[in-house]
């Protein structure tokens, strides 16, 4: 990010902080109307700086090369597909994956926040899934917290010289799980019996985690498959975004 | 089969198993959404909770989105995504195919039938890696 962009993000953060008092922020997975207004606004406001940073990042990625649009579109489409599929899980209930890991690995977490919010708005408006009031909270869990963890894990795996595919797998799977952990925390902060947030977090995690665990593994596998396909057919595009450069030995592609 | 291909097939099988096994292992389970389970939990923990805002689609319809329509919209979402991915992948695969062909010194100057011949032709092109 250059200076001007950094200033813009900073300005957005300040504006966001000021808006804390009376923003009409809207707020995927937390149902419409299930968070008190204050929490909706707070999570929405927290998400704004990330979205601005993401928007600038995407602009820069496209300025660098128009060809990046192929991978960017695919990352976005991957989130679209993956988050629309409700998969049966071992607990006897269904859940869906987030699909944000791929974009985070290829483009960095900030840009995914923009891709993610598009999907969340689509689902909130048309599908009555998630919601407009909970958009901020859901954006934070799915499009910000998850991708940041994915990105961190991917980088960490690179440093630890773990095989690239294993790194991608772990990044996507853990990012998916983390999204639901954040959702649990968000719900617990708003809904707890006599201020016992810890106990509430454990209870909400009890609902989401067992269902999500196999799906996280599935998401990891699917992300690795897409990455493998891209490595075979989209070498040029992957090089443009610098994928694998820190991990691959020369000539591995 | 190349190593990449073997891994890919193996991963696909595992992915399929993850989806299918619970369905058959837990016969008769309801498979409701975990999002809904979340709202049940909210009521368990915090007592009766009345959502203070209803989804815009439900407001406009004065009721719940009909199940079939909901699945239609979910399909639409999947369709949009798959369409974009398939379009991009198709371009990449064909590009590589053309590169391979060019590399083979005009061994086969296929202009026709490529789109239709699709799969059989692509497989050997990708198998090299």
mmCIF file of C-alpha atoms in Angstrom:
data_model
loop_
_atom_site.group_PDB
_atom_site.id
_atom_site.type_symbol
_atom_site.label_atom_id
_atom_site.label_comp_id
_atom_site.label_asym_id
_atom_site.label_seq_id
_atom_site.Cartn_x
_atom_site.Cartn_y
_atom_site.Cartn_z
ATOM 1 C CA UNK A 1 0.000 0.000 0.000
ATOM 2 C CA UNK A 2 1.394 3.377 -0.826
ATOM 3 C CA UNK A 3 1.134 6.412 1.407
ATOM 4 C CA UNK A 4 -2.056 7.792 -0.046
ATOM 5 C CA UNK A 5 -3.845 4.486 0.256
ATOM 6 C CA UNK A 6 -2.639 4.011 3.783
ATOM 7 C CA UNK A 7 -3.977 7.405 4.650
ATOM 8 C CA UNK A 8 -7.324 6.514 3.143
ATOM 9 C CA UNK A 9 -7.593 3.362 5.222
ATOM 10 C CA UNK A 10 -6.608 5.292 8.283
ATOM 11 C CA UNK A 11 -9.190 7.954 7.512
ATOM 12 C CA UNK A 12 -11.798 5.266 7.037
ATOM 13 C CA UNK A 13 -10.885 3.800 10.412
ATOM 14 C CA UNK A 14 -11.369 7.181 12.035
ATOM 15 C CA UNK A 15 -14.658 7.784 10.277
ATOM 16 C CA UNK A 16 -15.713 4.324 11.374
ATOM 17 C CA UNK A 17 -14.790 5.110 14.945
ATOM 18 C CA UNK A 18 -16.822 8.325 14.815
ATOM 19 C CA UNK A 19 -19.775 6.542 13.299
ATOM 20 C CA UNK A 20 -19.852 4.251 16.299
ATOM 21 C CA UNK A 21 -22.476 6.484 17.781
ATOM 22 C CA UNK A 22 -25.075 6.456 15.063
ATOM 23 C CA UNK A 23 -24.316 4.537 11.940
ATOM 24 C CA UNK A 24 -26.935 2.692 10.006
ATOM 25 C CA UNK A 25 -24.614 -0.150 9.287
ATOM 26 C CA UNK A 26 -26.195 -3.273 8.097
ATOM 27 C CA UNK A 27 -24.690 -6.699 9.509
ATOM 28 C CA UNK A 28 -24.236 -14.425 7.011
ATOM 29 C CA UNK A 29 -24.646 -16.863 9.304
ATOM 30 C CA UNK A 30 -26.147 -15.013 12.153
ATOM 31 C CA UNK A 31 -29.832 -14.844 11.438
ATOM 32 C CA UNK A 32 -31.572 -11.598 10.586
ATOM 33 C CA UNK A 33 -32.643 -9.762 13.708
ATOM 34 C CA UNK A 34 -30.760 -12.028 16.082
ATOM 35 C CA UNK A 35 -28.221 -9.472 17.188
ATOM 36 C CA UNK A 36 -29.245 -6.394 19.156
ATOM 37 C CA UNK A 37 -28.903 -3.172 17.152
ATOM 38 C CA UNK A 38 -25.840 -1.997 19.074
ATOM 39 C CA UNK A 39 -23.883 -5.119 18.163
ATOM 40 C CA UNK A 40 -24.997 -4.910 14.533
ATOM 41 C CA UNK A 41 -23.661 -1.409 14.265
ATOM 42 C CA UNK A 42 -20.456 -2.150 16.152
ATOM 43 C CA UNK A 43 -19.538 -5.139 13.941
ATOM 44 C CA UNK A 44 -20.443 -3.195 10.832
ATOM 45 C CA UNK A 45 -18.223 -0.333 11.847
ATOM 46 C CA UNK A 46 -15.318 -2.660 12.645
ATOM 47 C CA UNK A 47 -15.631 -4.140 9.152
ATOM 48 C CA UNK A 48 -15.510 -0.835 7.279
ATOM 49 C CA UNK A 49 -11.722 -0.233 7.379
ATOM 50 C CA UNK A 50 -11.110 -3.778 6.127
ATOM 51 C CA UNK A 51 -13.505 -3.259 3.261
ATOM 52 C CA UNK A 52 -11.853 -0.006 2.247
ATOM 53 C CA UNK A 53 -8.421 -1.643 2.434
ATOM 54 C CA UNK A 54 -9.783 -4.543 0.396
ATOM 55 C CA UNK A 55 -11.242 -2.272 -2.225
ATOM 56 C CA UNK A 56 -7.919 -0.472 -2.650
ATOM 57 C CA UNK A 57 -6.041 -3.774 -2.758
ATOM 58 C CA UNK A 58 -8.282 -5.063 -5.523
ATOM 59 C CA UNK A 59 -7.835 -1.850 -7.453
ATOM 60 C CA UNK A 60 -4.077 -2.202 -7.146
ATOM 61 C CA UNK A 61 -4.133 -5.863 -8.152
ATOM 62 C CA UNK A 62 -6.036 -4.980 -11.296
ATOM 63 C CA UNK A 63 -3.812 -2.011 -12.051
ATOM 64 C CA UNK A 64 -0.787 -4.250 -11.816
ATOM 65 C CA UNK A 65 -2.176 -6.471 -14.505
ATOM 66 C CA UNK A 66 -5.616 -6.769 -16.033
ATOM 67 C CA UNK A 67 -4.986 -10.478 -16.358
ATOM 68 C CA UNK A 68 -5.329 -10.844 -12.626
ATOM 69 C CA UNK A 69 -9.038 -10.532 -13.151
ATOM 70 C CA UNK A 70 -9.251 -14.205 -14.111
ATOM 71 C CA UNK A 71 -8.044 -15.426 -10.738
ATOM 72 C CA UNK A 72 -9.942 -12.744 -8.895
ATOM 73 C CA UNK A 73 -13.179 -13.712 -10.604
ATOM 74 C CA UNK A 74 -12.512 -17.361 -9.872
ATOM 75 C CA UNK A 75 -11.835 -16.691 -6.196
ATOM 76 C CA UNK A 76 -15.064 -14.770 -5.942
ATOM 77 C CA UNK A 77 -16.994 -17.420 -7.846
ATOM 78 C CA UNK A 78 -15.487 -20.083 -5.581
ATOM 79 C CA UNK A 79 -16.964 -18.323 -2.560
ATOM 80 C CA UNK A 80 -20.290 -18.091 -4.414
ATOM 81 C CA UNK A 81 -20.392 -21.813 -5.148
ATOM 82 C CA UNK A 82 -18.984 -23.081 -1.882
ATOM 83 C CA UNK A 83 -21.172 -20.960 0.356
ATOM 84 C CA UNK A 84 -24.325 -21.937 -1.521
ATOM 85 C CA UNK A 85 -23.849 -25.653 -0.951
ATOM 86 C CA UNK A 86 -25.404 -26.992 2.191
ATOM 87 C CA UNK A 87 -23.569 -30.142 3.078
ATOM 88 C CA UNK A 88 -24.825 -32.828 5.472
ATOM 89 C CA UNK A 89 -22.519 -33.367 8.388
ATOM 90 C CA UNK A 90 -21.875 -36.056 11.000
ATOM 91 C CA UNK A 91 -24.071 -34.354 13.555
ATOM 92 C CA UNK A 92 -27.184 -34.818 11.468
ATOM 93 C CA UNK A 93 -27.513 -31.184 10.559
ATOM 94 C CA UNK A 94 -26.392 -29.232 7.540
ATOM 95 C CA UNK A 95 -23.994 -26.385 7.216
ATOM 96 C CA UNK A 96 -22.072 -24.720 4.472
ATOM 97 C CA UNK A 97 -18.482 -23.799 3.899
ATOM 98 C CA UNK A 98 -17.099 -20.338 3.412
ATOM 99 C CA UNK A 99 -14.738 -20.679 0.426
ATOM 100 C CA UNK A 100 -12.757 -17.641 1.469
ATOM 101 C CA UNK A 101 -9.446 -19.491 1.887
ATOM 102 C CA UNK A 102 -8.622 -19.566 -1.831
ATOM 103 C CA UNK A 103 -8.922 -15.822 -2.293
ATOM 104 C CA UNK A 104 -6.993 -15.136 0.891
ATOM 105 C CA UNK A 105 -4.097 -17.315 -0.244
ATOM 106 C CA UNK A 106 -3.972 -15.817 -3.732
ATOM 107 C CA UNK A 107 -4.706 -12.166 -3.075
ATOM 108 C CA UNK A 108 -4.328 -11.587 0.627
ATOM 109 C CA UNK A 109 -7.107 -11.353 3.183
ATOM 110 C CA UNK A 110 -8.188 -7.763 2.654
ATOM 111 C CA UNK A 111 -9.404 -8.262 -0.896
ATOM 112 C CA UNK A 112 -11.483 -11.264 0.188
ATOM 113 C CA UNK A 113 -13.511 -9.057 2.494
ATOM 114 C CA UNK A 114 -14.932 -7.335 -0.586
ATOM 115 C CA UNK A 115 -15.595 -10.622 -2.399
ATOM 116 C CA UNK A 116 -17.186 -12.032 0.724
ATOM 117 C CA UNK A 117 -19.544 -9.157 1.361
ATOM 118 C CA UNK A 118 -20.941 -9.480 -2.186
ATOM 119 C CA UNK A 119 -21.957 -13.052 -1.392
ATOM 120 C CA UNK A 120 -23.331 -12.062 2.003
ATOM 121 C CA UNK A 121 -25.487 -9.322 0.514
ATOM 122 C CA UNK A 122 -26.771 -11.698 -2.170
ATOM 123 C CA UNK A 123 -27.768 -14.229 0.473
ATOM 124 C CA UNK A 124 -29.199 -11.690 2.875
ATOM 125 C CA UNK A 125 -31.400 -9.963 0.341
ATOM 126 C CA UNK A 126 -32.532 -12.830 -1.862
ATOM 127 C CA UNK A 127 -32.278 -15.880 0.317
ATOM 128 C CA UNK A 128 -33.250 -14.581 3.722
ATOM 129 C CA UNK A 129 -30.066 -16.329 4.808
ATOM 130 C CA UNK A 130 -27.998 -14.303 7.199
ATOM 131 C CA UNK A 131 -29.344 -10.784 7.173
ATOM 132 C CA UNK A 132 -28.920 -7.124 6.495
ATOM 133 C CA UNK A 133 -28.895 -6.165 10.152
ATOM 134 C CA UNK A 134 -26.339 -8.868 10.889
ATOM 135 C CA UNK A 135 -24.319 -8.134 7.737
ATOM 136 C CA UNK A 136 -21.522 -6.420 9.657
ATOM 137 C CA UNK A 137 -21.103 -9.271 12.102
ATOM 138 C CA UNK A 138 -21.226 -11.861 9.359
ATOM 139 C CA UNK A 139 -18.821 -9.916 7.199
ATOM 140 C CA UNK A 140 -16.428 -9.776 10.100
ATOM 141 C CA UNK A 141 -16.578 -13.523 10.773
ATOM 142 C CA UNK A 142 -16.665 -14.850 7.213
ATOM 143 C CA UNK A 143 -14.959 -12.229 5.110
ATOM 144 C CA UNK A 144 -12.425 -10.800 7.538
ATOM 145 C CA UNK A 145 -11.518 -13.045 10.479
ATOM 146 C CA UNK A 146 -11.548 -16.307 8.494
ATOM 147 C CA UNK A 147 -9.444 -15.053 5.566
ATOM 148 C CA UNK A 148 -6.923 -13.365 7.868
ATOM 149 C CA UNK A 149 -6.384 -16.624 9.734
ATOM 150 C CA UNK A 150 -6.140 -18.539 6.425
ATOM 151 C CA UNK A 151 -3.578 -16.099 5.156
ATOM 152 C CA UNK A 152 -1.580 -16.266 8.382
ATOM 153 C CA UNK A 153 -1.542 -20.043 8.400
ATOM 154 C CA UNK A 154 -0.550 -20.204 4.746
ATOM 155 C CA UNK A 155 2.355 -17.849 5.360
ATOM 156 C CA UNK A 156 3.345 -19.725 8.501
ATOM 157 C CA UNK A 157 3.358 -23.016 6.607
ATOM 158 C CA UNK A 158 5.568 -21.335 4.017
ATOM 159 C CA UNK A 159 8.028 -20.267 6.711
ATOM 160 C CA UNK A 160 8.003 -23.721 8.238
ATOM 161 C CA UNK A 161 8.669 -25.186 4.796
ATOM 162 C CA UNK A 162 5.586 -27.341 4.939
ATOM 163 C CA UNK A 163 4.577 -28.658 1.523
ATOM 164 C CA UNK A 164 2.579 -26.094 -0.399
ATOM 165 C CA UNK A 165 -0.536 -28.192 -0.780
ATOM 166 C CA UNK A 166 -0.590 -29.070 2.886
ATOM 167 C CA UNK A 167 -0.269 -25.360 3.612
ATOM 168 C CA UNK A 168 -3.211 -24.540 1.353
ATOM 169 C CA UNK A 169 -5.268 -27.301 2.935
ATOM 170 C CA UNK A 170 -4.577 -26.175 6.477
ATOM 171 C CA UNK A 171 -5.147 -22.540 5.628
ATOM 172 C CA UNK A 172 -8.563 -23.154 4.072
ATOM 173 C CA UNK A 173 -9.722 -25.652 6.697
ATOM 174 C CA UNK A 174 -8.661 -23.675 9.746
ATOM 175 C CA UNK A 175 -9.976 -20.445 8.231
ATOM 176 C CA UNK A 176 -13.366 -22.094 7.772
ATOM 177 C CA UNK A 177 -13.427 -23.337 11.352
ATOM 178 C CA UNK A 178 -12.291 -20.008 12.670
ATOM 179 C CA UNK A 179 -15.164 -18.279 10.903
ATOM 180 C CA UNK A 180 -17.603 -20.322 12.944
ATOM 181 C CA UNK A 181 -15.646 -19.753 16.138
ATOM 182 C CA UNK A 182 -15.987 -16.025 15.580
ATOM 183 C CA UNK A 183 -19.688 -16.452 14.884
ATOM 184 C CA UNK A 184 -20.032 -18.291 18.210
ATOM 185 C CA UNK A 185 -18.220 -15.531 20.018
ATOM 186 C CA UNK A 186 -20.393 -12.895 18.348
ATOM 187 C CA UNK A 187 -23.554 -14.708 19.359
ATOM 188 C CA UNK A 188 -22.281 -15.315 22.876
ATOM 189 C CA UNK A 189 -21.390 -11.665 23.375
ATOM 190 C CA UNK A 190 -24.952 -10.705 22.566
ATOM 191 C CA UNK A 191 -26.778 -13.636 24.097
ATOM 192 C CA UNK A 192 -25.620 -14.946 27.386
ATOM 193 C CA UNK A 193 -27.290 -15.818 30.597
ATOM 194 C CA UNK A 194 -26.346 -13.274 33.281
ATOM 195 C CA UNK A 195 -23.154 -12.079 31.685
ATOM 196 C CA UNK A 196 -21.515 -15.450 31.502
ATOM 197 C CA UNK A 197 -19.953 -14.978 28.075
ATOM 198 C CA UNK A 198 -17.471 -17.852 28.417
ATOM 199 C CA UNK A 199 -20.146 -20.450 29.053
ATOM 200 C CA UNK A 200 -22.226 -19.068 26.206
ATOM 201 C CA UNK A 201 -19.275 -19.247 23.789
ATOM 202 C CA UNK A 202 -18.777 -22.904 24.690
ATOM 203 C CA UNK A 203 -22.457 -23.617 24.121
ATOM 204 C CA UNK A 204 -22.580 -21.923 20.734
ATOM 205 C CA UNK A 205 -19.335 -23.617 19.716
ATOM 206 C CA UNK A 206 -21.000 -26.853 20.719
ATOM 207 C CA UNK A 207 -23.626 -26.200 18.078
ATOM 208 C CA UNK A 208 -21.339 -25.085 15.262
ATOM 209 C CA UNK A 209 -17.990 -26.832 15.748
ATOM 210 C CA UNK A 210 -18.903 -30.530 15.427
ATOM 211 C CA UNK A 211 -21.001 -29.817 12.355
ATOM 212 C CA UNK A 212 -18.357 -27.634 10.819
ATOM 213 C CA UNK A 213 -15.317 -29.857 11.433
ATOM 214 C CA UNK A 214 -15.830 -32.316 8.542
ATOM 215 C CA UNK A 215 -16.891 -29.426 6.324
ATOM 216 C CA UNK A 216 -13.677 -27.594 7.121
ATOM 217 C CA UNK A 217 -11.745 -30.665 5.960
ATOM 218 C CA UNK A 218 -13.888 -30.706 2.828
ATOM 219 C CA UNK A 219 -13.228 -27.061 2.179
ATOM 220 C CA UNK A 220 -9.497 -27.677 2.560
ATOM 221 C CA UNK A 221 -9.658 -30.510 0.012
ATOM 222 C CA UNK A 222 -11.669 -28.492 -2.499
ATOM 223 C CA UNK A 223 -9.334 -25.529 -2.204
ATOM 224 C CA UNK A 224 -6.325 -27.784 -2.809
ATOM 225 C CA UNK A 225 -8.079 -29.215 -5.871
ATOM 226 C CA UNK A 226 -8.652 -25.761 -7.330
ATOM 227 C CA UNK A 227 -5.057 -24.800 -6.606
ATOM 228 C CA UNK A 228 -3.859 -28.006 -8.305
ATOM 229 C CA UNK A 229 -5.977 -27.251 -11.363
ATOM 230 C CA UNK A 230 -4.588 -23.724 -11.495
ATOM 231 C CA UNK A 231 -1.035 -25.006 -11.154
ATOM 232 C CA UNK A 232 -1.595 -27.213 -14.158
ATOM 233 C CA UNK A 233 -3.400 -24.757 -16.420
ATOM 234 C CA UNK A 234 -2.925 -21.269 -15.010
ATOM 235 C CA UNK A 235 0.794 -21.059 -14.329
ATOM 236 C CA UNK A 236 1.033 -17.577 -15.827
ATOM 237 C CA UNK A 237 -1.779 -16.212 -13.698
ATOM 238 C CA UNK A 238 -0.408 -17.760 -10.515
ATOM 239 C CA UNK A 239 2.993 -16.224 -11.181
ATOM 240 C CA UNK A 240 1.376 -12.834 -11.659
ATOM 241 C CA UNK A 241 -0.023 -12.903 -8.141
ATOM 242 C CA UNK A 242 3.197 -14.365 -6.816
ATOM 243 C CA UNK A 243 1.630 -17.581 -5.669
ATOM 244 C CA UNK A 244 4.003 -20.232 -4.516
ATOM 245 C CA UNK A 245 7.080 -18.121 -5.223
ATOM 246 C CA UNK A 246 8.069 -18.295 -1.596
ATOM 247 C CA UNK A 247 7.500 -21.986 -1.434
ATOM 248 C CA UNK A 248 8.294 -23.562 -4.727
ATOM 249 C CA UNK A 249 11.724 -24.511 -5.698
ATOM 250 C CA UNK A 250 12.614 -23.417 -9.172
ATOM 251 C CA UNK A 251 11.062 -25.414 -11.889
ATOM 252 C CA UNK A 252 8.501 -27.102 -9.758
ATOM 253 C CA UNK A 253 5.637 -25.591 -11.718
ATOM 254 C CA UNK B 1 -1.554 -41.506 -14.597
ATOM 255 C CA UNK B 2 0.599 -38.640 -13.382
ATOM 256 C CA UNK B 3 1.118 -38.049 -9.696
ATOM 257 C CA UNK B 4 -0.946 -34.857 -9.744
ATOM 258 C CA UNK B 5 -3.820 -36.650 -11.334
ATOM 259 C CA UNK B 6 -3.703 -39.478 -8.816
ATOM 260 C CA UNK B 7 -3.731 -37.017 -5.945
ATOM 261 C CA UNK B 8 -6.608 -35.128 -7.513
ATOM 262 C CA UNK B 9 -8.718 -38.254 -7.960
ATOM 263 C CA UNK B 10 -7.938 -39.417 -4.436
ATOM 264 C CA UNK B 11 -8.906 -36.014 -3.022
ATOM 265 C CA UNK B 12 -12.157 -36.031 -4.987
ATOM 266 C CA UNK B 13 -13.052 -39.452 -3.616
ATOM 267 C CA UNK B 14 -12.369 -38.325 -0.045
ATOM 268 C CA UNK B 15 -14.428 -35.173 -0.616
ATOM 269 C CA UNK B 16 -17.326 -37.215 -1.938
ATOM 270 C CA UNK B 17 -17.125 -39.593 1.021
ATOM 271 C CA UNK B 18 -17.211 -36.730 3.510
ATOM 272 C CA UNK B 19 -20.472 -35.593 1.958
ATOM 273 C CA UNK B 20 -22.134 -38.966 1.376
ATOM 274 C CA UNK B 21 -21.152 -40.940 4.468
ATOM 275 C CA UNK B 22 -23.090 -38.865 7.038
ATOM 276 C CA UNK B 23 -26.159 -39.040 4.837
ATOM 277 C CA UNK B 24 -26.202 -42.827 4.940
ATOM 278 C CA UNK B 25 -24.645 -43.312 8.339
ATOM 279 C CA UNK B 26 -27.306 -41.162 9.965
ATOM 280 C CA UNK B 27 -30.382 -42.433 8.235
ATOM 281 C CA UNK B 28 -33.460 -40.597 9.339
ATOM 282 C CA UNK B 29 -31.592 -37.592 10.653
ATOM 283 C CA UNK B 30 -33.214 -34.304 9.877
ATOM 284 C CA UNK B 31 -30.261 -32.429 8.392
ATOM 285 C CA UNK B 32 -31.630 -29.035 9.308
ATOM 286 C CA UNK B 33 -29.397 -26.018 8.990
ATOM 287 C CA UNK B 34 -26.882 -25.327 11.715
ATOM 288 C CA UNK B 35 -27.829 -21.660 11.400
ATOM 289 C CA UNK B 36 -31.275 -22.616 12.649
ATOM 290 C CA UNK B 37 -29.713 -24.672 15.403
ATOM 291 C CA UNK B 38 -27.988 -21.437 16.335
ATOM 292 C CA UNK B 39 -31.261 -19.630 16.818
ATOM 293 C CA UNK B 40 -32.599 -22.472 18.933
ATOM 294 C CA UNK B 41 -29.489 -22.170 21.079
ATOM 295 C CA UNK B 42 -30.046 -18.450 21.457
ATOM 296 C CA UNK B 43 -33.438 -19.169 22.963
ATOM 297 C CA UNK B 44 -32.039 -21.869 25.214
ATOM 298 C CA UNK B 45 -29.336 -19.627 26.583
ATOM 299 C CA UNK B 46 -30.923 -16.215 26.695
ATOM 300 C CA UNK B 47 -34.548 -17.136 27.071
ATOM 301 C CA UNK B 48 -37.243 -16.277 24.571
ATOM 302 C CA UNK B 49 -35.759 -13.981 21.969
ATOM 303 C CA UNK B 50 -37.857 -12.180 19.434
ATOM 304 C CA UNK B 51 -35.861 -11.250 16.311
ATOM 305 C CA UNK B 52 -36.276 -7.519 15.921
ATOM 306 C CA UNK B 53 -35.901 -7.451 12.175
ATOM 307 C CA UNK B 54 -37.191 -9.790 9.518
ATOM 308 C CA UNK B 55 -35.364 -10.477 6.253
ATOM 309 C CA UNK B 56 -36.288 -8.024 3.492
ATOM 310 C CA UNK B 57 -37.473 -10.796 1.192
ATOM 311 C CA UNK B 58 -39.849 -12.032 3.905
ATOM 312 C CA UNK B 59 -41.084 -8.516 4.549
ATOM 313 C CA UNK B 60 -41.916 -8.032 0.900
ATOM 314 C CA UNK B 61 -43.616 -11.420 0.711
ATOM 315 C CA UNK B 62 -45.396 -11.085 4.054
ATOM 316 C CA UNK B 63 -44.244 -14.516 5.007
ATOM 317 C CA UNK B 64 -41.461 -17.030 4.622
ATOM 318 C CA UNK B 65 -39.743 -17.566 1.328
ATOM 319 C CA UNK B 66 -41.300 -20.711 -0.165
ATOM 320 C CA UNK B 67 -38.927 -23.658 0.109
ATOM 321 C CA UNK B 68 -38.816 -24.346 -3.603
ATOM 322 C CA UNK B 69 -38.073 -20.727 -4.398
ATOM 323 C CA UNK B 70 -35.330 -20.711 -1.823
ATOM 324 C CA UNK B 71 -33.700 -23.718 -3.462
ATOM 325 C CA UNK B 72 -34.126 -21.987 -6.810
ATOM 326 C CA UNK B 73 -32.212 -18.979 -5.553
ATOM 327 C CA UNK B 74 -29.535 -21.158 -3.979
ATOM 328 C CA UNK B 75 -29.166 -22.908 -7.348
ATOM 329 C CA UNK B 76 -28.908 -19.543 -9.010
ATOM 330 C CA UNK B 77 -26.074 -18.630 -6.676
ATOM 331 C CA UNK B 78 -24.287 -21.924 -7.363
ATOM 332 C CA UNK B 79 -24.925 -21.504 -11.079
ATOM 333 C CA UNK B 80 -23.412 -18.052 -11.237
ATOM 334 C CA UNK B 81 -20.327 -19.278 -9.420
ATOM 335 C CA UNK B 82 -19.891 -22.489 -11.418
ATOM 336 C CA UNK B 83 -20.438 -20.555 -14.636
ATOM 337 C CA UNK B 84 -17.626 -18.146 -13.898
ATOM 338 C CA UNK B 85 -15.241 -20.869 -12.726
ATOM 339 C CA UNK B 86 -16.024 -23.109 -15.701
ATOM 340 C CA UNK B 87 -15.598 -20.233 -18.138
ATOM 341 C CA UNK B 88 -12.202 -19.263 -16.712
ATOM 342 C CA UNK B 89 -10.983 -22.855 -16.364
ATOM 343 C CA UNK B 90 -12.143 -23.585 -19.902
ATOM 344 C CA UNK B 91 -10.087 -20.713 -21.223
ATOM 345 C CA UNK B 92 -7.013 -21.748 -19.269
ATOM 346 C CA UNK B 93 -7.285 -25.378 -20.304
ATOM 347 C CA UNK B 94 -7.766 -24.514 -23.941
ATOM 348 C CA UNK B 95 -4.880 -22.050 -23.844
ATOM 349 C CA UNK B 96 -2.565 -24.665 -22.491
ATOM 350 C CA UNK B 97 -3.853 -27.072 -25.057
ATOM 351 C CA UNK B 98 -3.084 -24.620 -27.845
ATOM 352 C CA UNK B 99 0.367 -23.979 -26.406
ATOM 353 C CA UNK B 100 1.076 -27.659 -26.343
ATOM 354 C CA UNK B 101 -0.132 -27.963 -29.890
ATOM 355 C CA UNK B 102 2.004 -25.058 -31.022
ATOM 356 C CA UNK B 103 4.909 -26.626 -29.248
ATOM 357 C CA UNK B 104 4.479 -29.779 -31.183
ATOM 358 C CA UNK B 105 5.429 -27.877 -34.350
ATOM 359 C CA UNK B 106 2.123 -27.877 -36.045
ATOM 360 C CA UNK B 107 1.986 -31.590 -35.794
ATOM 361 C CA UNK B 108 -1.745 -31.306 -35.806
ATOM 362 C CA UNK B 109 -3.338 -28.085 -37.007
ATOM 363 C CA UNK B 110 -6.673 -28.745 -35.465
ATOM 364 C CA UNK B 111 -9.076 -25.933 -36.075
ATOM 365 C CA UNK B 112 -12.275 -27.814 -36.076
ATOM 366 C CA UNK B 113 -13.888 -30.164 -33.660
ATOM 367 C CA UNK B 114 -11.812 -28.907 -30.789
ATOM 368 C CA UNK B 115 -14.659 -27.607 -28.768
ATOM 369 C CA UNK B 116 -16.605 -30.765 -29.215
ATOM 370 C CA UNK B 117 -13.739 -33.156 -28.948
ATOM 371 C CA UNK B 118 -13.018 -31.550 -25.578
ATOM 372 C CA UNK B 119 -12.272 -34.111 -22.995
ATOM 373 C CA UNK B 120 -10.363 -36.756 -24.843
ATOM 374 C CA UNK B 121 -7.995 -34.177 -26.211
ATOM 375 C CA UNK B 122 -7.420 -32.331 -22.995
ATOM 376 C CA UNK B 123 -6.516 -35.328 -20.951
ATOM 377 C CA UNK B 124 -3.194 -36.037 -22.654
ATOM 378 C CA UNK B 125 -2.315 -32.341 -22.652
ATOM 379 C CA UNK B 126 -2.647 -32.106 -18.881
ATOM 380 C CA UNK B 127 -1.173 -35.468 -18.147
ATOM 381 C CA UNK B 128 2.302 -34.248 -19.024
ATOM 382 C CA UNK B 129 2.708 -32.397 -15.747
#
